[in-house]
Amino acid sequence: MTDDVMISLENVSKRYRGQKAPAVENVSMTIRRGEIVVLVGPSGCGKTTTMKMINRLIEPSSGRICVDGADVTSLDGTELRRRIGYVIQQGGLFPHMSVATNVGMVPKMLGWSRRRIDERVDELLHLVGLEPGQYRNRLPRQLSGGQQQRVGVARALAADPPVMLMDEPFGATDPLTRDRLQNEFLRLQEKLQKTIVFVTHDFDEAIKMGTRIAVLGERSRIRQFDTPERLLAEPADKTVGQFIGAGAALKQLNLRRVDAVEWNEAELMHRDESPTAVLRRLDESGAWAVLTVDSERRPLRWVGPRDLEPGQTSLDGVGIPVAVVEPRATLQDALDAMLGAGCGASVVVDDDGRYRGVLDIESLMRAIRDMREVERDRDRGMAEAPPRLPRQSDGSRDSASVRTLESR
Ligand SMILES: Nc1ncnc2c1ncn2[C@@H]1O[C@H](COP(=O)(O)OP(=O)(O)OP(=O)(O)O)[C@@H](O)[C@H]1O
């Protein structure tokens, strides 16, 4: 095994007792350090069985699985938990235990001191964006679905394992929360550089999260194991093509970043300006709305002529709250933000939330048209591969980042 490999499966099979056909048959794959490998495939194809054999929640019938050079069958439970974190839907938290007890569970099993556990719990809650003072003593049912999921991630990270297994971790959340959790997790992963096996049946999620994606068929047979870009551009066979589904070009929205397309300028006005001044500016510029900003040039709301009533004296609370995206967000994130805000534009902001430009629906449509043309040309064997989202030196993709104004 080379140093680069963190997990290897060699000819692994699983036949459940009483079943004629194996659920997983003769699967071999290697997973490199720091990558997120997504297992994706139709229901019942064996994704979960394959993943659970890595931490021996399910024992393989035959074959060999190594994690960081050690055969998992040779490791005892404590050692396995130290090496492998596990996240499932809704966090899989124990309902009668506080957030702190849930997160501190593995360190407690590992025999850490009370003080060390407390410090670690607070550190992890901070890391996943939950204020310890506010959340450590709550019960899981006193948290939203997204917060439970964050606690689940914190718990899996508690003993700082090099490997994380994630089984449809964001599956039970609504689309907006899911998107936010995915983005947060990718941002976290940039720092943590864990080796992650991630199971989902959602191909869009696979494209967004995966450094590489294994498309599985029956009995976990690997149909294709490739980067998202190559899967979209060159599906190995018809079945993979069907699974990817129509609109591969649209899915590439997940692979292009906001800073790869042209932005426009908005008509900026300070929030303290008068409605009369706004109307004058709209008249002079012909813009559909002005963008109000605070003294730090952080965008607040779009204000159009119809938002202003005669006799109005202030812009407070007037207009539509803006959706903001960072230059590193994907075009898919920008589109989702636009749809979520009910407005055909996202405001691009820097790390401090300051205005940088506007990505509007027309620029987005142009980018989609360009991608479609590249795809059509490629089908005719003429074009080069489409521009890609730059990858980090370790091969992982830059994370996306989208925030709505309310979430700041
Ligand atoms: N404990 C079990 N005993 C017998 N058969 C099982 C058991 N667990 C799973 N199976 C069978 O093994 C096959 C693979 O199941 P598995 O849960 O790994 O699939 P999956 O791809 O994760 O499915 P899904 O996407 O629906 O969660 C299925 O046919 C399932 O019915």
XYZ file of N, CA and C in Angstrom, residues 11-268:
774
model
N -11.271 -7.144 -2.925
C -12.181 -8.270 -3.191
C -13.160 -8.512 -2.046
N -13.823 -7.466 -1.640
C -14.718 -7.562 -0.486
C -16.117 -8.015 -0.923
N -16.637 -9.020 -0.227
C -18.005 -9.474 -0.492
C -18.772 -9.575 0.806
N -20.097 -9.443 0.697
C -20.950 -9.651 1.869
C -22.200 -10.415 1.434
N -22.400 -11.550 2.070
C -23.644 -12.292 1.842
C -24.375 -12.337 3.188
N -25.572 -11.730 3.228
C -26.341 -11.759 4.480
C -26.879 -13.156 4.694
N -26.985 -13.530 5.968
C -27.480 -14.862 6.309
C -28.855 -15.081 5.679
N -29.050 -16.232 5.092
C -30.351 -16.581 4.523
C -30.586 -16.004 3.132
N -29.627 -15.213 2.621
C -29.802 -14.634 1.280
C -29.009 -15.452 0.268
N -29.643 -15.667 -0.891
C -28.941 -16.434 -1.932
C -27.849 -15.591 -2.570
N -28.258 -14.381 -2.988
C -27.292 -13.539 -3.711
C -26.534 -12.655 -2.724
N -25.251 -12.407 -2.984
C -24.526 -11.478 -2.112
C -25.051 -10.050 -2.278
N -25.014 -9.271 -1.183
C -25.423 -7.861 -1.262
C -24.282 -7.036 -1.857
N -23.061 -7.493 -1.600
C -21.868 -6.843 -2.158
C -20.973 -7.960 -2.687
N -20.498 -7.796 -3.904
C -19.719 -8.895 -4.491
C -18.397 -8.403 -5.048
N -17.330 -8.868 -4.444
C -16.010 -8.689 -5.012
C -15.640 -7.240 -5.332
N -15.813 -6.370 -4.357
C -15.532 -4.946 -4.597
C -14.095 -4.624 -4.185
N -13.397 -3.940 -5.072
C -12.060 -3.450 -4.743
C -12.000 -1.961 -5.056
N -11.493 -1.191 -4.124
C -11.253 0.237 -4.418
C -10.254 0.807 -3.420
N -9.558 1.862 -3.831
C -8.673 2.535 -2.886
C -9.095 3.999 -2.775
N -8.976 4.499 -1.565
C -9.392 5.878 -1.267
C -8.178 6.606 -0.717
N -7.882 7.749 -1.329
C -6.648 8.452 -0.959
C -6.872 9.372 0.239
N -5.786 9.682 0.905
C -5.847 10.597 2.043
C -6.453 11.926 1.639
N -7.369 12.429 2.469
C -7.904 13.773 2.276
C -8.976 13.900 1.209
N -9.343 12.803 0.568
C -10.389 12.964 -0.448
C -11.759 12.574 0.099
N -12.792 13.122 -0.545
C -14.159 12.710 -0.231
C -14.591 11.797 -1.364
N -14.758 10.525 -1.044
C -15.254 9.602 -2.058
C -16.732 9.358 -1.802
N -17.540 9.620 -2.822
C -18.980 9.457 -2.674
C -19.403 8.144 -3.328
N -20.144 7.337 -2.567
C -20.735 6.132 -3.144
C -22.171 6.493 -3.516
N -22.494 6.354 -4.792
C -23.827 6.740 -5.236
C -24.368 5.611 -6.117
N -25.657 5.384 -6.039
C -26.238 4.309 -6.854
C -27.669 4.086 -6.437
N -28.400 3.273 -7.202
C -29.823 3.073 -6.912
C -30.056 2.403 -5.555
N -31.284 2.555 -5.056
C -31.638 1.992 -3.763
C -31.398 0.482 -3.749
N -30.794 0.001 -2.680
C -30.587 -1.440 -2.528
C -29.360 -1.977 -3.238
N -28.541 -1.085 -3.835
C -27.396 -1.604 -4.606
C -26.235 -2.000 -3.689
N -26.303 -1.633 -2.403
C -25.253 -2.102 -1.493
C -24.337 -1.007 -0.963
N -24.720 0.253 -1.134
C -23.864 1.371 -0.689
C -23.601 1.304 0.812
N -24.709 1.219 1.587
C -24.572 1.246 3.040
C -23.811 0.025 3.541
N -24.116 -1.140 2.963
C -23.397 -2.359 3.365
C -21.902 -2.172 3.129
N -21.545 -1.632 1.963
C -20.130 -1.431 1.635
C -19.488 -0.507 2.672
N -20.178 0.606 2.979
C -19.590 1.560 3.908
C -19.473 0.994 5.320
N -20.525 0.312 5.768
C -20.505 -0.187 7.155
C -19.485 -1.303 7.363
N -19.005 -1.898 6.276
C -17.958 -2.901 6.460
C -16.637 -2.225 6.816
N -16.502 -0.930 6.450
C -15.240 -0.238 6.732
C -15.060 -0.059 8.245
N -16.145 0.255 8.988
C -15.971 0.338 10.450
C -16.536 -0.896 11.164
N -16.740 -1.926 10.410
C -17.145 -3.237 10.933
C -18.476 -3.221 11.675
N -19.347 -2.257 11.300
C -20.714 -2.394 11.797
C -21.312 -3.613 11.118
N -20.772 -3.931 9.940
C -21.120 -5.176 9.242
C -19.810 -5.904 8.934
N -19.771 -7.190 9.246
C -18.549 -7.964 8.983
C -18.559 -8.471 7.538
N -17.478 -8.272 6.806
C -17.430 -8.819 5.440
C -17.444 -10.353 5.474
N -18.034 -10.973 4.434
C -17.985 -12.433 4.337
C -16.624 -12.865 3.816
N -16.045 -12.051 2.948
C -14.690 -12.340 2.469
C -14.042 -11.056 1.972
N -12.738 -11.132 1.788
C -11.992 -9.960 1.325
C -11.300 -9.270 2.478
N -10.620 -8.161 2.153
C -9.813 -7.478 3.171
C -10.041 -5.972 3.080
N -10.165 -5.334 4.260
C -10.314 -3.873 4.291
C -9.237 -3.300 5.199
N -8.462 -2.359 4.674
C -7.429 -1.724 5.493
C -7.714 -0.236 5.648
N -7.482 0.281 6.852
C -7.591 1.710 7.115
C -6.246 2.166 7.666
N -5.624 3.102 6.974
C -4.328 3.630 7.375
C -3.324 2.489 7.623
N -3.342 1.543 6.735
C -2.360 0.466 6.793
C -2.729 -0.707 7.678
N -3.810 -0.574 8.482
C -4.156 -1.675 9.393
C -5.406 -2.401 8.894
N -5.347 -3.722 8.923
C -6.507 -4.542 8.563
C -7.580 -4.313 9.642
N -8.781 -3.873 9.238
C -9.773 -3.506 10.270
C -10.162 -4.696 11.147
N -10.042 -5.910 10.612
C -10.408 -7.057 11.443
C -9.418 -7.250 12.603
N -8.231 -6.605 12.479
C -7.239 -6.763 13.550
C -7.385 -5.674 14.617
N -8.271 -4.690 14.380
C -8.399 -3.589 15.339
C -9.525 -3.855 16.327
N -9.341 -3.446 17.575
C -10.444 -3.598 18.520
C -11.352 -2.363 18.430
N -12.493 -2.443 19.133
C -13.508 -1.398 19.031
C -12.966 -0.006 19.347
N -12.161 0.109 20.406
C -11.643 1.420 20.807
C -10.793 2.017 19.691
N -9.929 1.176 19.148
C -9.021 1.645 18.102
C -9.805 2.056 16.849
N -10.849 1.287 16.533
C -11.673 1.613 15.356
C -12.336 2.983 15.530
N -12.888 3.220 16.739
C -13.585 4.484 16.982
C -12.623 5.677 16.965
N -11.370 5.402 17.375
C -10.373 6.465 17.348
C -10.030 6.834 15.901
N -10.076 5.829 15.041
C -9.657 6.065 13.658
C -10.786 6.482 12.734
N -12.035 6.080 13.086
C -13.136 6.284 12.146
C -14.322 6.954 12.823
N -14.669 8.159 12.357
C -15.881 8.831 12.833
C -17.050 8.421 11.944
N -18.260 8.529 12.507
C -19.415 8.019 11.766
C -20.577 8.992 11.914
N -21.127 9.427 10.805
C -22.260 10.365 10.841
C -23.423 9.774 10.055
N -24.615 9.778 10.651
C -25.777 9.283 9.922
C -26.862 10.356 9.870
N -27.964 10.013 9.200
C -29.066 10.965 9.066
C -29.512 11.497 10.422
N -29.850 12.768 10.473
C -30.305 13.445 11.694
C -29.295 13.338 12.833
N -28.059 13.056 12.473
C -27.004 13.032 13.472
C -26.953 11.756 14.291
N -28.060 11.000 14.336
C -28.106 9.762 15.110
C -27.823 10.007 16.588
N -28.318 11.140 17.098
C -28.001 11.497 18.498
C -28.856 10.694 19.468
N -28.315 10.469 20.669
C -29.105 9.805 21.700
C -30.067 10.830 22.285
N -31.371 10.564 22.192
C -32.362 11.604 22.499
C -32.391 12.024 23.964
N -32.011 11.126 24.861
C -32.119 11.459 26.279
C -30.831 12.081 26.826
N -29.841 12.281 25.964
C -28.570 12.848 26.442
C -28.390 14.257 25.902
N -27.732 15.098 26.699
C -27.501 16.485 26.267
C -26.542 16.493 25.070
N -26.493 17.654 24.416
C -25.563 17.844 23.299
C -24.139 17.525 23.753
N -23.741 18.049 24.934
C -22.368 17.846 25.409
C -22.075 16.361 25.643
N -23.046 15.647 26.216
C -22.816 14.218 26.485
C -22.718 13.453 25.169
N -23.575 13.820 24.205
C -23.502 13.173 22.899
C -22.133 13.380 22.253
N -21.684 14.646 22.251
C -20.418 14.959 21.565
C -19.232 14.328 22.305
N -19.333 14.270 23.647
C -18.200 13.772 24.433
C -18.171 12.265 24.595
N -19.093 11.587 23.908
C -19.242 10.156 24.148
C -17.975 9.334 23.823
N -17.432 9.556 22.623
C -16.256 8.759 22.243
C -15.057 9.101 23.134
N -14.739 10.403 23.365
C -13.637 10.701 24.297
C -13.832 10.050 25.660
N -15.095 9.986 26.127
C -15.343 9.352 27.429
C -14.984 7.867 27.356
N -15.410 7.233 26.239
C -15.078 5.808 26.086
C -13.573 5.604 26.009
N -12.884 6.640 25.484
C -11.434 6.519 25.350
C -10.726 6.846 26.667
N -11.509 7.211 27.692
C -10.938 7.410 29.028
C -10.325 8.779 29.249
N -10.747 9.789 28.474
C -10.198 11.137 28.680
C -10.691 11.696 30.020
N -9.947 12.684 30.549
C -10.381 13.313 31.805
C -11.584 14.207 31.529
N -12.376 14.459 32.590
C -13.579 15.300 32.499
C -13.242 16.657 31.851
N -12.122 17.241 32.338
C -11.751 18.572 31.877
C -11.400 18.559 30.384
N -10.659 17.545 29.978
C -10.249 17.468 28.572
C -11.479 17.279 27.676
N -12.424 16.458 28.168
C -13.647 16.227 27.390
C -14.431 17.545 27.247
N -14.592 18.264 28.366
C -15.341 19.532 28.327
C -14.719 20.512 27.338
N -13.406 20.602 27.382
C -12.722 21.543 26.474
C -12.921 21.140 25.024
N -12.824 19.840 24.789
C -12.969 19.341 23.423
C -14.392 19.582 22.906
N -15.386 19.353 23.777
C -16.788 19.548 23.377
C -17.005 21.002 22.952
N -16.501 21.939 23.771
C -16.685 23.358 23.437
C -15.984 23.713 22.134
N -14.779 23.184 21.972
C -14.016 23.460 20.755
C -14.787 22.964 19.520
N -15.367 21.759 19.641
C -16.075 21.174 18.493
C -17.377 21.911 18.208
N -18.083 22.312 19.273
C -19.335 23.047 19.044
C -19.041 24.358 18.322
N -17.957 25.035 18.724
C -17.533 26.249 18.012
C -17.284 25.938 16.548
N -16.565 24.857 16.329
C -16.158 24.479 14.973
C -17.361 24.296 14.051
N -18.440 23.720 14.574
C -19.614 23.483 13.722
C -20.639 24.617 13.831
N -20.209 25.726 14.449
C -21.049 26.931 14.430
C -22.151 26.955 15.480
N -21.989 26.223 16.583
C -22.978 26.280 17.656
C -22.303 26.843 18.903
N -22.876 27.901 19.443
C -22.319 28.560 20.624
C -22.446 27.609 21.832
N -21.307 27.148 22.426
C -21.401 26.151 23.503
C -22.311 26.587 24.650
N -22.178 27.859 25.084
C -22.986 28.337 26.203
C -24.474 28.145 25.958
N -24.857 28.295 24.705
C -26.275 28.215 24.368
C -26.737 26.774 24.134
N -25.849 25.940 23.633
C -26.316 24.625 23.152
C -25.844 23.414 23.951
N -24.779 23.529 24.732
C -24.185 22.292 25.277
C -25.147 21.504 26.178
N -26.055 22.208 26.869
C -26.953 21.480 27.784
C -28.303 21.128 27.191
N -28.514 21.461 25.917
C -29.820 21.143 25.325
C -29.938 19.667 24.990
N -31.186 19.202 24.908
C -31.432 17.845 24.415
C -31.617 17.928 22.898
N -31.346 16.824 22.195
C -31.483 16.870 20.731
C -32.838 17.410 20.255
N -33.935 17.067 20.972
C -35.237 17.518 20.472
C -35.419 19.033 20.619
N -34.510 19.669 21.354
C -34.591 21.134 21.473
C -33.750 21.830 20.401
N -33.360 21.054 19.385
C -32.559 21.617 18.287
C -33.300 21.450 16.973
N -32.982 22.305 15.996
C -33.546 22.118 14.649
C -32.839 20.931 13.991
N -33.401 20.462 12.875
C -32.793 19.333 12.161
C -31.355 19.635 11.756
N -31.130 20.856 11.266
C -29.784 21.240 10.827
C -28.815 21.289 12.002
N -29.311 21.778 13.150
C -28.431 21.838 14.335
C -28.093 20.436 14.832
N -29.082 19.540 14.780
C -28.810 18.144 15.190
C -27.725 17.554 14.300
N -27.829 17.888 13.003
C -26.846 17.365 12.056
C -25.451 17.888 12.383
N -25.372 19.173 12.755
C -24.068 19.757 13.114
C -23.499 19.059 14.357
N -24.377 18.761 15.316
C -23.916 18.062 16.524
C -23.411 16.665 16.133
N -24.121 16.028 15.187
C -23.693 14.706 14.716
C -22.291 14.760 14.115
N -22.014 15.821 13.366
C -20.683 15.985 12.765
C -19.658 16.224 13.882
N -20.028 17.081 14.853
C -19.110 17.357 15.974
C -18.788 16.060 16.711
N -19.801 15.242 16.929
C -19.582 13.995 17.662
C -18.628 13.072 16.908
N -18.809 13.015 15.571
C -17.949 12.129 14.782
C -16.505 12.616 14.791
N -16.328 13.947 14.980
C -14.971 14.506 14.941
C -14.274 14.461 16.301
N -15.017 14.025 17.339
C -14.541 14.215 18.713
C -13.129 13.684 18.967
N -12.839 12.489 18.500
C -11.516 11.925 18.789
C -10.533 12.226 17.654
N -10.895 13.205 16.811
C -10.072 13.622 15.680
C -9.637 12.444 14.800
N -10.617 11.641 14.348
C -10.248 10.476 13.545
C -9.806 10.912 12.153
N -8.855 10.212 11.557
C -8.445 10.593 10.199
C -9.510 10.263 9.154
N -10.415 9.331 9.496
C -11.412 8.865 8.523
C -12.820 9.147 9.042
N -13.701 9.592 8.147
C -15.107 9.771 8.523
C -15.984 9.017 7.525
N -16.962 8.320 8.059
C -17.960 7.678 7.208
C -19.249 8.466 7.370
N -19.875 8.839 6.277
C -21.084 9.658 6.358
C -22.182 9.018 5.511
N -23.232 8.558 6.187
C -24.299 7.836 5.487
C -25.505 8.752 5.297
N -25.682 9.269 4.107
C -26.757 10.229 3.812
C -26.876 11.260 4.929
N -25.765 11.916 5.290
C -25.781 12.735 6.502
C -26.761 13.894 6.440
N -27.012 14.430 5.235
C -27.883 15.607 5.156
C -29.246 15.252 4.573
N -29.514 13.933 4.503
C -30.706 13.453 3.792
C -32.026 13.898 4.386
N -32.079 14.055 5.717
C -33.385 14.313 6.334
C -33.699 15.806 6.449
N -32.874 16.667 5.829
C -33.111 18.106 5.996
C -33.742 18.700 4.730
N -34.407 19.844 4.883
C -35.035 20.480 3.722
C -33.934 21.008 2.784
N -34.273 21.260 1.507
C -33.230 21.579 0.531
C -32.341 22.770 0.913
N -32.928 23.811 1.490
C -32.105 24.988 1.830
C -31.118 24.678 2.942
N -31.629 23.973 3.985
C -30.750 23.599 5.099
C -29.667 22.653 4.599
N -30.067 21.733 3.729
C -29.106 20.775 3.216
C -27.960 21.491 2.490
N -28.348 22.461 1.684
C -27.360 23.212 0.941
C -26.386 23.918 1.883
N -26.960 24.515 2.940
C -26.115 25.234 3.879
C -25.182 24.275 4.614
N -25.719 23.100 5.017
C -24.887 22.119 5.729
C -23.771 21.603 4.822
N -24.112 21.379 3.548
C -23.084 20.910 2.605
C -21.964 21.942 2.507
N -22.347 23.207 2.341
C -21.337 24.260 2.205
C -20.474 24.371 3.454
N -21.144 24.338 4.614
C -20.395 24.420 5.872
C -19.428 23.255 5.979
N -19.922 22.088 5.599
C -19.076 20.912 5.750
C -17.862 20.995 4.819
N -18.084 21.463 3.586
C -16.958 21.575 2.651
C -15.925 22.579 3.167
N -16.418 23.646 3.755
C -15.525 24.656 4.329
C -14.688 24.053 5.471
N -15.369 23.270 6.321
C -14.711 22.599 7.434
C -13.654 21.616 6.917
N -14.027 20.886 5.898
C -13.151 19.874 5.337
C -11.869 20.493 4.763
N -11.983 21.722 4.254
C -10.786 22.413 3.748
C -9.744 22.510 4.848
N -10.227 22.759 6.070
C -9.328 22.876 7.208
C -8.897 21.501 7.705
N -9.865 20.565 7.802
C -9.607 19.312 8.507
C -8.914 18.264 7.653
N -9.205 18.291 6.343
C -8.553 17.334 5.426
C -8.725 15.885 5.855
N -9.946 15.525 6.262
C -10.221 14.130 6.614
C -10.359 13.303 5.334
N -10.233 11.996 5.519
C -10.561 11.102 4.413
C -11.997 10.667 4.643
N -12.855 10.895 3.646
C -14.281 10.716 3.887
C -14.926 9.787 2.866
N -15.711 8.854 3.378
C -16.566 8.053 2.495
C -17.989 8.518 2.758
N -18.681 8.893 1.706
C -19.950 9.588 1.827
C -20.968 8.844 0.969
N -22.046 8.376 1.583
C -23.070 7.661 0.822
C -24.255 8.586 0.557
N -24.720 8.592 -0.687
C -25.940 9.332 -1.000
C -26.616 8.666 -2.196
N -27.929 8.910 -2.345
C -28.523 8.458 -3.598
C -28.822 9.661 -4.492
N -28.359 10.848 -4.028
C -28.628 12.087 -4.755
C -27.389 12.447 -5.587
N -27.530 12.337 -6.885
C -26.369 12.539 -7.743
C -25.848 13.981 -7.682
N -26.763 14.933 -7.522
C -26.320 16.331 -7.429
C -25.462 16.541 -6.181
N -25.878 15.869 -5.096
C -25.077 15.966 -3.878
C -23.702 15.325 -4.104
N -23.697 14.211 -4.832
C -22.430 13.529 -5.121
C -21.485 14.463 -5.878
N -22.020 15.161 -6.865
C -21.178 16.066 -7.665
C -20.624 17.181 -6.802
N -21.466 17.679 -5.924
C -21.042 18.811 -5.106
C -19.993 18.399 -4.067
N -20.206 17.237 -3.447
C -19.355 16.874 -2.318
C -18.109 16.087 -2.732
N -18.182 15.365 -3.835
C -17.161 14.368 -4.102
C -15.875 14.908 -4.711
N -14.728 14.458 -4.181
C -13.480 14.612 -4.926
C -13.519 13.577 -6.047
N -13.963 12.366 -5.676
C -14.247 11.330 -6.684
C -15.567 10.661 -6.334
N -16.218 10.148 -7.359
C -17.519 9.519 -7.162
C -17.452 8.083 -7.685
N -17.918 7.141 -6.862
C -18.048 5.765 -7.353
C -19.522 5.528 -7.661
N -19.844 5.353 -8.933
C -21.222 5.024 -9.303
C -21.352 3.512 -9.217
N -22.233 3.059 -8.312
C -22.356 1.621 -8.079
C -23.589 1.061 -8.761
N -23.453 -0.173 -9.223
C -24.604 -0.903 -9.759
C -24.955 -2.012 -8.774
N -25.696 -2.986 -9.232
C -26.108 -4.093 -8.366
C -24.918 -4.741 -7.660
N -25.146 -5.130 -6.434
C -24.116 -5.774 -5.598
C -22.860 -4.922 -5.469
N -23.074 -3.607 -5.495
C -21.981 -2.643 -5.342
C -20.924 -2.733 -6.449
N -21.293 -3.289 -7.577
C -20.315 -3.356 -8.668
C -19.988 -1.919 -9.099
N -18.683 -1.637 -9.201
C -18.303 -0.259 -9.547
C -18.436 -0.059 -11.053
N -19.373 0.797 -11.428
C -19.569 1.060 -12.860
C -18.601 2.128 -13.347
N -18.350 3.112 -12.495
C -17.366 4.135 -12.839
C -16.876 4.773 -11.548
N -15.589 5.068 -11.487
C -15.003 5.686 -10.296
C -14.137 6.823 -10.804
N -14.666 8.047 -10.700
C -14.021 9.146 -11.402
C -14.296 10.464 -10.719
N -13.631 11.523 -11.179
C -13.933 12.860 -10.663
C -15.305 13.287 -11.193
N -15.962 14.220 -10.506
C -17.257 14.690 -10.999
C -17.173 15.205 -12.443
N -16.097 15.929 -12.733
C -15.973 16.492 -14.081
C -15.964 15.406 -15.141
N -15.167 14.367 -14.882
C -15.050 13.306 -15.901
C -16.334 12.493 -15.991
N -16.983 12.287 -14.845
C -18.254 11.545 -14.898
C -19.271 12.269 -15.770
N -19.337 13.588 -15.585
C -20.321 14.357 -16.348
C -19.935 14.407 -17.822
N -18.629 14.543 -18.063
C -18.190 14.702 -19.450
C -18.138 13.366 -20.182
N -17.749 12.310 -19.469
C -17.581 11.019 -20.149
C -18.134 9.870 -19.329
N -19.457 9.758 -19.242
C -20.006 8.599 -18.528
C -19.530 7.309 -19.187
N -19.137 6.321 -18.342
C -18.483 5.121 -18.878
C -19.403 4.304 -19.778
N -20.686 4.262 -19.447
C -21.601 3.484 -20.283
C -23.002 4.084 -20.198
N -23.929 3.420 -20.876
C -25.287 3.956 -20.960
C -25.953 4.030 -19.578
N -25.707 3.001 -18.760
C -26.359 2.981 -17.439
C -25.902 4.160 -16.595
N -24.588 4.427 -16.613
C -24.083 5.573 -15.851
C -24.694 6.854 -16.412
N -24.746 6.940 -17.728
C -25.339 8.109 -18.395
C -26.770 8.317 -17.941
N -27.520 7.205 -17.872
C -28.922 7.310 -17.447
C -29.012 7.757 -15.995
N -28.094 7.246 -15.205
C -28.124 7.589 -13.789
C -27.815 9.073 -13.574
N -26.839 9.564 -14.340
C -26.504 10.991 -14.247
C -27.729 11.803 -14.650
N -28.470 11.257 -15.609
C -29.728 11.882 -15.993
C -29.544 12.970 -17.020
N -30.691 13.524 -17.426
C -30.656 14.567 -18.445
C -29.971 15.790 -17.848
N -29.506 16.659 -18.726
C -29.011 17.949 -18.250
C -27.664 17.893 -17.576
N -26.746 17.087 -18.126
C -25.402 17.068 -17.548
C -24.816 18.481 -17.560
N -25.179 19.271 -18.590
C -24.650 20.641 -18.676
C -25.109 21.447 -17.466
N -26.390 21.271 -17.117
C -26.911 22.027 -15.973
C -26.187 21.619 -14.702
N -25.883 20.315 -14.616
C -25.198 19.845 -13.404
C -23.816 20.467 -13.285
N -23.278 20.889 -14.430
C -21.962 21.512 -14.360
C -22.006 22.867 -13.663
N -23.217 23.349 -13.407
C -23.334 24.568 -12.597
C -22.689 24.357 -11.239
N -22.664 23.094 -10.821
C -22.042 22.764 -9.541
C -20.523 22.806 -9.604
N -20.004 22.878 -10.809
C -18.548 22.802 -10.962
C -17.934 24.145 -11.346
N -18.774 25.137 -11.650
C -18.203 26.449 -12.020
C -18.470 27.454 -10.925
N -17.527 28.355 -10.795
C -17.637 29.279 -9.672
C -18.104 30.658 -10.114
N -18.624 31.359 -9.144
C -19.137 32.704 -9.395
C -18.041 33.599 -9.995
N -16.788 33.423 -9.563
C -15.749 34.318 -10.083
C -15.285 33.935 -11.485
N -15.913 32.882 -12.065
C -15.548 32.518 -13.431
C -16.472 33.190 -14.450
N -17.477 33.905 -13.994
C -18.366 34.592 -14.942
C -18.383 36.100 -14.662
N -18.938 36.795 -15.659
C -18.917 38.259 -15.576
C -19.948 38.777 -14.566
N -19.567 39.780 -13.785
C -20.529 40.393 -12.865
C -20.960 41.753 -13.408
N -22.055 42.253 -12.871
C -22.502 43.600 -13.218
C -22.354 44.510 -12.004
N -22.613 45.791 -12.243
C -22.590 46.754 -11.134
C -24.023 47.110 -10.755
N -24.249 47.318 -9.468
C -25.571 47.772 -9.020
C -25.519 49.281 -8.760
N -26.684 49.900 -8.709
C -26.764 51.299 -8.266
C -26.793 51.276 -6.738
N -25.665 51.598 -6.120
C -25.592 51.531 -4.650
C -26.105 52.810 -4.011
